[in-house]
Amino acid sequence: MSFDRSDRVEQTPGDDRGRGRRNRAVAIGVSAVVVAGLLGFGSYTLLDRSEAKERDQDSSAQDAKQPEKAEATPFDGPIAGEKTWDAEKLTRDHVTTEVTYPMEPPVGGDHNPAWLNCDGVVYEKAVPNVNAVHALEHGAVWVTYNGKAADADVRELASRVEKTAYALMSPYEGQAGAVMLTAWGKQVTVDGAEDPRVEQFFTKYVQGAQTPEPGAPCTGGVDG
């Protein structure tokens, strides 16, 4: 079977223009998909970098407030003038009533289920004993002072506490000494912020061996 030239379909200029429009439409569609993909990838990259930056900032903030033990060799000798209570006799029950403690500030005993936030917190007013004792159970060191303490000592001790995880500070008018340091079952009266026993007490008892619940949180509790 043969075909005559007259049987061939003649292409017109209109056909070329239609094909050109289709090609351009396809090209535009492909370009849009590519651009959308690039924008999506760019947004994901920016978001990922932003989240990574936030994680780094949180990590840096936490690193800046680590227990002093990480920066100094723990003191393992006796601390002059320190008083110690038998840990086995310090009860650890949770109660919702007030507790009368035999010492001021208290070094342990029954306490409220909510601990006092102790992640380097300096309280300007007196705090409840029952919440502070729970913080001691978590391994915090509690710095207290009364009206006899020098303003310079209070400021310097506050600066130290703010830089130390598992530490808190508050005024305590009922105590005998001007400045006292307390951990679970441990307590000492110091002469001031420059007293070497401050360093010794912090390095020995911030999350120290006396801690009944090592690793328990110092955040997520109550603020006095």
Backbone as CSV, one residue per row, in Angstrom:
resi,resn,N_x,N_y,N_z,CA_x,CA_y,CA_z,C_x,C_y,C_z
1,MET,0.848,-1.186,0.000,0.000,0.000,0.000,0.873,1.221,0.000
2,SER,0.578,2.204,-0.837,1.409,3.403,-0.954,0.599,4.617,-0.593
3,PHE,1.322,5.627,-0.184,0.662,6.869,0.214,1.099,7.980,-0.719
4,ASP,0.132,8.773,-1.080,0.434,9.915,-1.931,0.805,11.099,-1.071
5,ARG,1.621,11.950,-1.591,2.002,13.128,-0.814,0.790,13.910,-0.354
6,SER,-0.264,13.806,-1.157,-1.461,14.562,-0.796,-2.115,14.020,0.461
7,ASP,-1.762,12.688,0.850,-2.333,12.106,2.062,-1.645,12.613,3.338
8,ARG,-0.465,13.183,3.256,0.254,13.670,4.424,-0.474,14.851,5.078
9,VAL,-0.432,14.842,6.419,-1.065,15.948,7.147,-0.105,17.119,7.181
10,GLU,-0.541,18.182,6.692,0.306,19.358,6.658,0.321,20.043,8.027
11,GLN,1.503,20.358,8.550,1.615,21.107,9.802,1.520,22.588,9.509
12,THR,0.711,23.228,10.310,0.497,24.662,10.107,1.277,25.449,11.154
13,PRO,1.493,26.717,10.949,2.166,27.559,11.958,1.446,27.530,13.299
14,GLY,0.093,27.323,13.254,-0.666,27.273,14.515,-0.268,26.093,15.365
15,ASP,0.056,24.956,14.691,0.487,23.790,15.455,1.782,24.071,16.199
16,ASP,2.713,24.734,15.557,3.990,25.065,16.201,3.782,25.972,17.419
17,ARG,2.861,26.941,17.258,2.614,27.849,18.393,1.993,27.110,19.565
18,GLY,1.070,26.159,19.302,0.443,25.385,20.371,1.452,24.546,21.115
19,ARG,2.351,23.906,20.314,3.367,23.080,20.947,4.298,23.940,21.809
20,GLY,4.608,25.133,21.327,5.485,26.031,22.075,4.860,26.445,23.399
21,ARG,3.529,26.724,23.323,2.857,27.109,24.574,2.881,25.956,25.579
22,ARG,2.647,24.715,25.077,2.664,23.571,25.985,4.038,23.380,26.609
23,ASN,5.065,23.540,25.785,6.433,23.388,26.311,6.740,24.424,27.390
24,ARG,6.283,25.667,27.109,6.523,26.719,28.097,5.772,26.430,29.394
25,ALA,4.533,25.917,29.276,3.744,25.597,30.471,4.427,24.515,31.297
26,VAL,4.923,23.486,30.597,5.628,22.416,31.294,6.871,22.948,31.991
27,ALA,7.617,23.802,31.276,8.849,24.360,31.849,8.543,25.199,33.091
28,ILE,7.448,25.995,32.998,7.078,26.836,34.145,6.675,25.969,35.331
29,GLY,5.908,24.892,35.047,5.481,23.993,36.112,6.660,23.335,36.801
30,VAL,7.621,22.855,36.008,8.809,22.217,36.566,9.598,23.221,37.402
31,SER,9.727,24.448,36.896,10.465,25.476,37.625,9.797,25.782,38.965
32,ALA,8.452,25.837,38.967,7.722,26.113,40.201,7.973,25.027,41.234
33,VAL,7.961,23.767,40.782,8.212,22.657,41.697,9.616,22.739,42.288
34,VAL,10.593,23.063,41.415,11.978,23.169,41.870,12.117,24.293,42.891
35,VAL,11.510,25.473,42.578,11.597,26.613,43.489,10.948,26.285,44.829
36,ALA,9.765,25.635,44.767,9.077,25.254,46.011,9.940,24.312,46.840
37,GLY,10.576,23.368,46.149,11.445,22.439,46.856,12.606,23.145,47.519
38,LEU,13.213,24.095,46.784,14.339,24.845,47.337,13.904,25.683,48.534
39,LEU,12.709,26.328,48.408,12.211,27.127,49.519,11.940,26.253,50.734
40,GLY,11.336,25.083,50.491,11.063,24.171,51.595,12.334,23.710,52.268
41,PHE,13.345,23.376,51.465,14.619,22.931,52.023,15.281,24.055,52.801
42,GLY,15.184,25.295,52.226,15.783,26.433,52.914,15.110,26.701,54.243
43,SER,13.762,26.583,54.275,13.024,26.792,55.523,13.398,25.737,56.549
44,TYR,13.510,24.484,56.079,13.875,23.395,56.995,15.273,23.632,57.559
45,THR,16.185,24.072,56.691,17.569,24.317,57.129,17.614,25.427,58.159
46,LEU,16.873,26.542,57.896,16.850,27.648,58.838,16.246,27.229,60.169
47,LEU,15.153,26.445,60.112,14.512,25.978,61.331,15.436,25.064,62.108
48,ASP,16.112,24.170,61.378,17.025,23.235,62.042,18.162,23.982,62.712
49,ARG,18.690,25.019,61.987,19.780,25.803,62.568,19.295,26.575,63.785
50,SER,18.055,27.108,63.716,17.498,27.855,64.839,17.336,26.969,66.057
51,GLU,16.809,25.738,65.836,16.644,24.816,66.950,17.979,24.414,67.537
52,ALA,18.972,24.206,66.659,20.307,23.837,67.135,20.908,24.962,67.971
53,LYS,20.661,26.228,67.524,21.180,27.370,68.279,20.554,27.447,69.654
54,GLU,19.212,27.183,69.723,18.529,27.202,71.009,19.074,26.118,71.933
55,ARG,19.336,24.922,71.344,19.894,23.838,72.169,21.267,24.216,72.703
56,ASP,22.067,24.869,71.844,23.405,25.275,72.276,23.320,26.303,73.397
57,GLN,22.340,27.254,73.254,22.190,28.284,74.282,21.756,27.668,75.599
58,ASP,20.800,26.719,75.543,20.352,26.049,76.767,21.489,25.277,77.411
59,SER,22.293,24.610,76.554,23.411,23.838,77.072,24.448,24.743,77.715
60,SER,24.700,25.914,77.065,25.677,26.845,77.611,25.215,27.395,78.946
61,ALA,23.898,27.690,79.040,23.360,28.216,80.293,23.494,27.189,81.412
62,GLN,23.225,25.934,81.097,23.348,24.879,82.108,24.794,24.653,82.492
63,ASP,25.698,24.702,81.478,27.121,24.514,81.763,27.641,25.625,82.658
64,ALA,27.070,26.839,82.483,27.537,27.975,83.277,27.142,27.848,84.728
65,LYS,26.170,26.976,85.026,25.686,26.804,86.391,25.827,25.344,86.798
66,GLN,27.031,24.878,86.888,27.311,23.513,87.295,27.784,23.498,88.733
67,PRO,27.619,22.388,89.424,28.124,22.318,90.798,29.588,22.688,90.860
68,GLU,29.945,23.407,91.917,31.327,23.853,92.068,32.303,22.682,92.068
69,LYS,31.809,21.497,92.383,32.682,20.329,92.417,33.324,20.051,91.073
70,ALA,32.668,20.503,89.987,33.203,20.267,88.654,34.413,21.147,88.389
71,GLU,34.558,22.236,89.172,35.637,23.177,88.933,36.732,23.075,89.991
72,ALA,36.470,22.378,91.060,37.453,22.292,92.136,37.516,20.869,92.651
73,THR,38.680,20.533,93.205,38.836,19.198,93.775,38.002,19.102,95.041
74,PRO,37.119,18.098,95.135,36.273,17.966,96.322,37.112,17.894,97.596
75,PHE,36.681,18.622,98.599,37.374,18.621,99.885,36.969,17.361,100.641
76,ASP,37.927,16.557,101.059,37.594,15.288,101.716,38.044,15.223,103.174
77,GLY,38.500,16.351,103.702,38.927,16.366,105.091,37.836,16.916,105.996
78,PRO,38.077,16.936,107.291,37.101,17.501,108.226,37.020,19.021,108.073
79,ILE,35.833,19.568,108.285,35.632,21.015,108.215,35.531,21.541,109.642
80,ALA,36.397,22.476,109.973,36.461,22.995,111.343,35.113,23.561,111.781
81,GLY,34.661,23.142,112.948,33.430,23.666,113.512,32.160,23.066,112.942
82,GLU,32.289,22.094,112.061,31.111,21.497,111.445,30.367,20.599,112.427
83,LYS,29.050,20.673,112.380,28.202,19.792,113.176,27.584,18.738,112.261
84,THR,27.506,17.513,112.760,26.970,16.405,111.965,25.871,15.689,112.738
85,TRP,24.804,15.329,112.037,23.699,14.583,112.623,23.644,13.191,112.003
86,ASP,23.246,12.234,112.768,23.148,10.855,112.292,22.077,10.769,111.200
87,ALA,22.494,10.433,109.993,21.572,10.392,108.865,20.441,9.385,109.082
88,GLU,20.723,8.308,109.798,19.705,7.284,110.031,18.598,7.778,110.960
89,LYS,18.890,8.829,111.716,17.893,9.358,112.635,17.123,10.545,112.041
90,LEU,17.540,10.963,110.863,16.836,12.054,110.192,15.732,11.452,109.323
91,THR,14.511,11.536,109.800,13.392,10.940,109.068,13.164,11.673,107.748
92,ARG,12.547,10.978,106.800,12.394,11.536,105.445,10.967,11.378,104.919
93,ASP,10.000,11.387,105.814,8.610,11.237,105.383,8.082,12.539,104.787
94,HIS,7.166,12.399,103.822,6.495,13.557,103.247,5.263,13.885,104.081
95,VAL,5.161,15.139,104.475,4.030,15.581,105.290,3.482,16.883,104.712
96,THR,2.236,17.165,105.004,1.619,18.405,104.518,1.341,19.373,105.660
97,THR,1.893,19.099,106.820,1.743,19.974,107.989,3.099,20.623,108.300
98,GLU,3.072,21.592,109.201,4.313,22.210,109.640,5.113,21.209,110.485
99,VAL,6.418,21.339,110.453,7.296,20.440,111.210,8.141,21.282,112.168
100,THR,8.244,20.831,113.408,9.109,21.497,114.373,10.462,20.804,114.364
101,TYR,11.474,21.516,113.920,12.810,20.933,113.822,13.632,21.300,115.060
102,PRO,14.524,20.414,115.495,15.309,20.671,116.708,16.504,21.594,116.488
103,MET,16.732,22.026,115.267,17.841,22.934,114.990,17.394,23.983,113.972
104,GLU,18.101,25.124,113.985,17.793,26.204,113.045,19.067,26.691,112.369
105,PRO,19.099,26.680,111.061,18.131,26.088,110.130,18.123,24.557,110.249
106,PRO,17.060,23.909,109.820,17.009,22.447,109.906,17.965,21.791,108.925
107,VAL,18.495,20.621,109.326,19.447,19.903,108.470,18.829,18.645,107.857
108,GLY,17.564,18.389,108.165,16.906,17.198,107.645,15.682,16.882,108.466
109,GLY,14.991,15.826,108.082,13.783,15.431,108.769,12.610,15.367,107.818
110,ASP,11.422,15.131,108.370,10.218,15.097,107.537,10.049,16.436,106.834
111,HIS,9.442,16.414,105.660,9.356,17.632,104.866,8.174,17.587,103.900
112,ASN,7.883,18.723,103.327,6.786,18.842,102.378,7.106,18.087,101.089
113,PRO,6.093,17.526,100.410,6.353,16.814,99.146,6.977,17.693,98.068
114,ALA,6.761,19.012,98.144,7.332,19.929,97.146,8.663,20.477,97.655
115,TRP,9.685,20.341,96.829,10.991,20.878,97.224,11.091,22.345,96.828
116,LEU,11.973,23.047,97.483,12.238,24.437,97.151,13.195,24.461,95.953
117,ASN,12.873,25.258,94.950,13.773,25.351,93.802,15.157,25.783,94.275
118,CYS,16.156,25.048,93.853,17.504,25.261,94.395,18.567,25.259,93.299
119,ASP,18.180,25.641,92.100,19.122,25.681,90.982,19.849,27.028,90.943
120,GLY,20.599,27.310,92.007,21.308,28.576,92.084,20.365,29.736,92.360
121,VAL,19.394,29.520,93.254,18.368,30.531,93.514,18.685,31.298,94.801
122,VAL,18.628,32.622,94.709,18.818,33.492,95.871,17.469,34.107,96.224
123,TYR,16.948,33.741,97.379,15.660,34.260,97.844,15.883,35.487,98.726
124,GLU,15.099,36.524,98.489,15.251,37.748,99.267,14.476,37.705,100.578
125,LYS,13.528,36.775,100.681,12.741,36.638,101.900,12.915,35.238,102.473
126,ALA,12.552,35.065,103.728,12.640,33.762,104.379,11.778,32.743,103.633
127,VAL,12.220,31.503,103.628,11.518,30.442,102.909,11.016,29.390,103.902
128,PRO,10.011,28.623,103.518,9.490,27.598,104.437,10.513,26.493,104.693
129,ASN,10.715,26.157,105.956,11.649,25.093,106.317,11.308,23.775,105.632
130,VAL,10.021,23.449,105.601,9.608,22.136,105.097,9.930,21.942,103.620
131,ASN,10.003,23.036,102.854,10.369,22.940,101.439,11.885,22.966,101.257
132,ALA,12.555,23.762,102.086,14.014,23.842,102.011,14.657,22.507,102.381
133,VAL,14.103,21.829,103.394,14.654,20.531,103.802,14.549,19.523,102.654
134,HIS,13.474,19.597,101.893,13.347,18.693,100.745,14.449,18.975,99.725
135,ALA,14.819,20.241,99.553,15.924,20.585,98.653,17.236,20.001,99.155
136,LEU,17.437,20.007,100.478,18.643,19.394,101.052,18.680,17.905,100.730
137,GLU,17.518,17.265,100.775,17.445,15.840,100.469,17.906,15.554,99.040
138,HIS,17.744,16.535,98.154,18.169,16.382,96.755,19.644,16.717,96.551
139,GLY,20.319,17.105,97.627,21.750,17.371,97.523,22.139,18.826,97.429
140,ALA,21.230,19.724,97.813,21.538,21.159,97.744,22.263,21.632,98.997
141,VAL,23.016,22.709,98.844,23.614,23.423,99.967,22.798,24.692,100.163
142,TRP,22.404,24.935,101.406,21.552,26.078,101.744,22.382,27.097,102.523
143,VAL,22.540,28.284,101.947,23.264,29.375,102.592,22.239,30.292,103.256
144,THR,22.408,30.529,104.563,21.479,31.399,105.280,22.251,32.477,106.047
145,TYR,21.568,33.584,106.283,22.216,34.700,106.982,21.159,35.468,107.775
146,ASN,21.612,36.178,108.786,20.694,37.028,109.546,21.143,38.481,109.468
147,GLY,20.522,39.334,110.279,20.814,40.762,110.202,22.217,41.144,110.612
148,LYS,22.962,40.219,111.234,24.341,40.517,111.636,25.346,40.340,110.498
149,ALA,24.932,39.726,109.430,25.845,39.478,108.299,26.152,40.787,107.571
150,ALA,27.410,40.943,107.168,27.817,42.139,106.432,27.225,42.118,105.025
151,ASP,26.835,43.277,104.532,26.241,43.371,103.200,27.183,42.829,102.122
152,ALA,28.473,43.109,102.269,29.447,42.636,101.282,29.498,41.114,101.258
153,ASP,29.418,40.487,102.414,29.419,39.019,102.483,28.159,38.450,101.840
154,VAL,27.033,39.075,102.084,25.772,38.609,101.497,25.830,38.683,99.974
155,ARG,26.354,39.773,99.456,26.457,39.922,97.990,27.397,38.885,97.396
156,GLU,28.544,38.675,98.026,29.516,37.715,97.491,28.991,36.280,97.553
157,LEU,28.342,35.949,98.629,27.771,34.602,98.747,26.634,34.408,97.744
158,ALA,25.840,35.442,97.534,24.753,35.360,96.559,25.303,35.108,95.161
159,SER,26.414,35.784,94.838,27.028,35.584,93.529,27.496,34.148,93.355
160,ARG,28.030,33.586,94.413,28.487,32.196,94.340,27.311,31.241,94.171
161,VAL,26.270,31.451,94.934,25.100,30.582,94.849,24.495,30.622,93.445
162,GLU,24.394,31.795,92.873,23.787,31.948,91.548,24.545,31.187,90.464
163,LYS,25.806,30.921,90.703,26.626,30.199,89.740,26.680,28.700,90.013
164,THR,25.965,28.261,91.019,26.073,26.869,91.457,24.733,26.154,91.392
165,ALA,24.665,25.120,90.574,23.480,24.266,90.599,23.432,23.550,91.941
166,TYR,22.248,23.251,92.414,22.052,22.617,93.716,22.575,23.500,94.847
167,ALA,22.163,24.757,94.807,22.478,25.694,95.883,21.342,26.706,95.980
168,LEU,21.084,27.165,97.176,20.077,28.202,97.394,20.509,29.062,98.565
169,MET,19.888,30.226,98.678,20.271,31.164,99.721,19.040,31.937,100.163
170,SER,18.952,32.202,101.459,17.817,32.967,101.975,18.167,33.562,103.333
171,PRO,17.479,34.626,103.746,17.662,35.137,105.116,17.019,34.187,106.120
172,TYR,17.572,34.159,107.331,17.039,33.273,108.375,17.332,33.934,109.720
173,GLU,16.378,34.685,110.214,16.606,35.478,111.422,16.760,34.638,112.679
174,GLY,16.204,33.424,112.704,16.243,32.628,113.924,17.548,31.905,114.182
175,GLN,18.512,31.981,113.278,19.749,31.220,113.444,20.733,31.945,114.358
176,ALA,21.654,31.162,114.923,22.603,31.720,115.886,23.734,32.500,115.222
177,GLY,24.294,31.955,114.130,25.417,32.603,113.476,24.982,33.593,112.423
178,ALA,25.876,34.517,112.084,25.553,35.510,111.056,25.397,34.851,109.693
179,VAL,26.302,33.925,109.370,26.238,33.189,108.099,26.402,31.708,108.400
180,MET,25.472,30.897,107.899,25.540,29.448,108.130,25.325,28.701,106.822
181,LEU,25.983,27.572,106.713,25.863,26.709,105.537,25.285,25.376,105.993
182,THR,24.298,24.885,105.252,23.621,23.660,105.659,23.475,22.707,104.488
183,ALA,23.742,21.432,104.745,23.458,20.351,103.804,22.725,19.286,104.609
184,TRP,22.298,18.207,103.967,21.561,17.164,104.690,22.459,16.558,105.779
185,GLY,22.102,16.790,107.040,22.865,16.250,108.158,24.154,16.974,108.458
186,LYS,24.403,18.117,107.797,25.663,18.839,107.984,25.384,20.332,108.135
187,GLN,26.191,20.987,108.984,26.004,22.430,109.166,27.262,23.062,109.759
188,VAL,27.551,24.272,109.317,28.692,24.997,109.863,28.391,26.493,109.840
189,THR,28.881,27.177,110.866,28.794,28.639,110.919,30.133,29.198,110.460
190,VAL,30.112,30.133,109.515,31.360,30.692,108.973,31.457,32.170,109.321
191,ASP,32.679,32.690,109.204,32.915,34.085,109.571,32.515,35.072,108.480
192,GLY,32.376,34.593,107.266,32.024,35.485,106.154,32.263,34.800,104.828
193,ALA,32.073,35.537,103.733,32.191,34.955,102.401,33.603,34.470,102.091
194,GLU,34.611,35.103,102.704,35.999,34.754,102.419,36.511,33.612,103.306
195,ASP,35.708,33.157,104.214,36.104,32.049,105.080,36.383,30.814,104.215
196,PRO,37.553,30.187,104.342,37.880,29.029,103.497,36.909,27.869,103.658
197,ARG,36.170,27.832,104.745,35.218,26.753,104.956,34.028,26.835,103.994
198,VAL,33.807,28.013,103.416,32.739,28.137,102.405,33.085,27.268,101.202
199,GLU,34.299,27.421,100.712,34.760,26.609,99.580,34.742,25.124,99.942
200,GLN,35.223,24.810,101.122,35.266,23.411,101.555,33.866,22.804,101.620
201,PHE,32.932,23.543,102.173,31.574,23.031,102.337,30.901,22.822,100.976
202,PHE,31.062,23.779,100.093,30.453,23.656,98.761,31.023,22.470,97.981
203,THR,32.330,22.366,97.950,32.931,21.298,97.145,32.676,19.915,97.741
204,LYS,32.421,19.869,99.025,32.201,18.572,99.673,30.732,18.140,99.648
205,TYR,29.819,19.107,99.753,28.428,18.725,99.980,27.432,19.072,98.871
206,VAL,27.810,19.844,97.870,26.908,20.036,96.730,26.828,18.707,95.991
207,GLN,25.664,18.053,96.066,25.494,16.708,95.510,26.550,15.757,96.075
208,GLY,26.853,15.925,97.337,27.897,15.120,97.974,27.407,13.761,98.425
209,ALA,28.307,13.047,99.096,28.017,11.677,99.533,26.892,11.618,100.550
210,GLN,26.601,12.744,101.228,25.539,12.758,102.244,24.147,12.817,101.624
211,THR,24.054,13.051,100.317,22.772,13.265,99.635,21.902,12.008,99.652
212,PRO,20.722,12.050,100.256,19.847,10.871,100.263,19.303,10.522,98.878
213,GLU,19.061,11.562,98.039,18.498,11.326,96.716,19.358,12.009,95.654
214,PRO,20.554,11.487,95.389,21.430,12.121,94.390,20.797,12.117,93.007
215,GLY,20.931,13.248,92.324,20.387,13.355,90.974,18.955,13.812,90.903
216,ALA,18.267,13.872,92.048,16.892,14.385,92.063,16.923,15.862,91.671
217,PRO,15.872,16.359,91.018,15.902,17.713,90.458,15.911,18.828,91.498
218,CYS,16.442,19.982,91.072,16.408,21.183,91.891,15.529,22.241,91.223
219,THR,14.859,21.884,90.152,13.903,22.737,89.471,12.554,22.040,89.459
220,GLY,11.505,22.784,89.090,10.179,22.183,89.049,9.495,22.090,90.391
221,GLY,10.085,22.744,91.406,9.496,22.737,92.737,8.710,24.010,92.995
222,VAL,8.885,24.592,94.169,8.183,25.823,94.534,9.206,26.911,94.842
223,ASP,8.762,28.158,94.727,9.617,29.313,95.004,9.236,29.974,96.318
224,GLY,9.399,29.266,97.384,9.147,29.837,98.692,7.685,29.998,99.024
